Amino acid sequence: MIDLEAIASDSGLEDPNEVCWSDTIVLLHERGVDLYWLLNFVRAVNDQLRSMEREYLEQERASLIVDNIPAPEPLPFAFNEEITPRFLVQNLIVPLTKVFAGPLYARLPIECRGSPSRFVSHTWDTSLLSGPFSTLAALRGAGYVWIDIVCYNQHRAESIATDMKAVVESIGELHIPLIGIAPFERLWCLWELLCAHTVNAKVKIVEPEVTQYDLGMMMRYFREKFKSVEIAATTLPEDREQILAAIVSEFGSTRRADEYIRRLVEGTLSKESDKPWIKDDRQPS
């Protein structure tokens, strides 16, 4: 089993039995988590999973050589499990907050809470940590962010669409880490983008930090893979119908929504022409 107490201790989380929580204590849009704390929390989870994998393999090898050493118990997760938001919520965040049935925010060290300056939009199945092409790696810089896995009460997911719109409007800035085209393949991410457009919030497409040799790579991938918001998916069919209807209501058609997304992305991402040697070649001799 994952050692929740060890992760809580490493992350400085407050004792759940001493948490007195109500969703009105800190308003939803005021719950910001320090980005460095979040990164270290995810790293602590990753380190423990990798350690459990090593121990499993060591015992498995020993059991094949020594008669009285039993085979290891199966791990409670897949080998090389990616630390995604879905994995964190199901295996860490819900168990760490079940005593008081509130958000993980309520257990954060006081110094790691603050007013968020950006709302982070992400998919639930994209890695938070794996290399430069992960959600947290793309979110460079310090400061407090609003991210649902920490700031939203995972025990009471009742009015998500309304809540997300209110939070985006209050914070006024939406950041979308662009890992492949995943954010534009999930309608909940598109809903958050729609909310930002509706309330005139600033939208920033955050490109992974890559070397100069990789400039333009994400743009090429986006142009090749992105087709239309019309084929984006949700877990529940009724959510899909409602969000697509709202998109059409705001933009006039899915085609216009597609055009808006293409302009937004192409105005933000680096391009092949940004490579320094290409720029140098264009200088007059």
mmCIF file of N, CA and C in Angstrom, residues 85 105 108 127 198 221 230 280:
data_model
loop_
_atom_site.group_PDB
_atom_site.id
_atom_site.type_symbol
_atom_site.label_atom_id
_atom_site.label_comp_id
_atom_site.label_asym_id
_atom_site.label_seq_id
_atom_site.Cartn_x
_atom_site.Cartn_y
_atom_site.Cartn_z
ATOM 1 N N PRO A 85 -3.270 13.540 -12.680
ATOM 2 C CA PRO A 85 -4.275 14.044 -11.742
ATOM 3 C C PRO A 85 -5.260 12.963 -11.301
ATOM 4 N N TYR A 105 -6.329 21.421 -0.105
ATOM 5 C CA TYR A 105 -5.950 22.777 0.291
ATOM 6 C C TYR A 105 -6.043 22.966 1.801
ATOM 7 N N LEU A 108 -2.868 22.012 3.564
ATOM 8 C CA LEU A 108 -1.595 22.628 3.161
ATOM 9 C C LEU A 108 -0.968 23.389 4.330
ATOM 10 N N SER A 127 0.471 13.263 -17.673
ATOM 11 C CA SER A 127 1.435 13.192 -16.577
ATOM 12 C C SER A 127 1.716 14.576 -15.998
ATOM 13 N N THR A 198 -15.674 33.955 -22.467
ATOM 14 C CA THR A 198 -16.945 34.597 -22.118
ATOM 15 C C THR A 198 -16.745 35.756 -21.145
ATOM 16 N N TYR A 221 3.110 19.568 -34.330
ATOM 17 C CA TYR A 221 2.256 18.500 -33.808
ATOM 18 C C TYR A 221 0.802 18.972 -33.742
ATOM 19 N N GLU A 230 -15.419 19.494 -32.137
ATOM 20 C CA GLU A 230 -16.596 18.648 -32.297
ATOM 21 C C GLU A 230 -16.318 17.188 -31.960
ATOM 22 N N ASP A 280 19.313 33.678 -38.280
ATOM 23 C CA ASP A 280 20.603 34.183 -38.734
ATOM 24 C C ASP A 280 20.712 34.131 -40.248
#
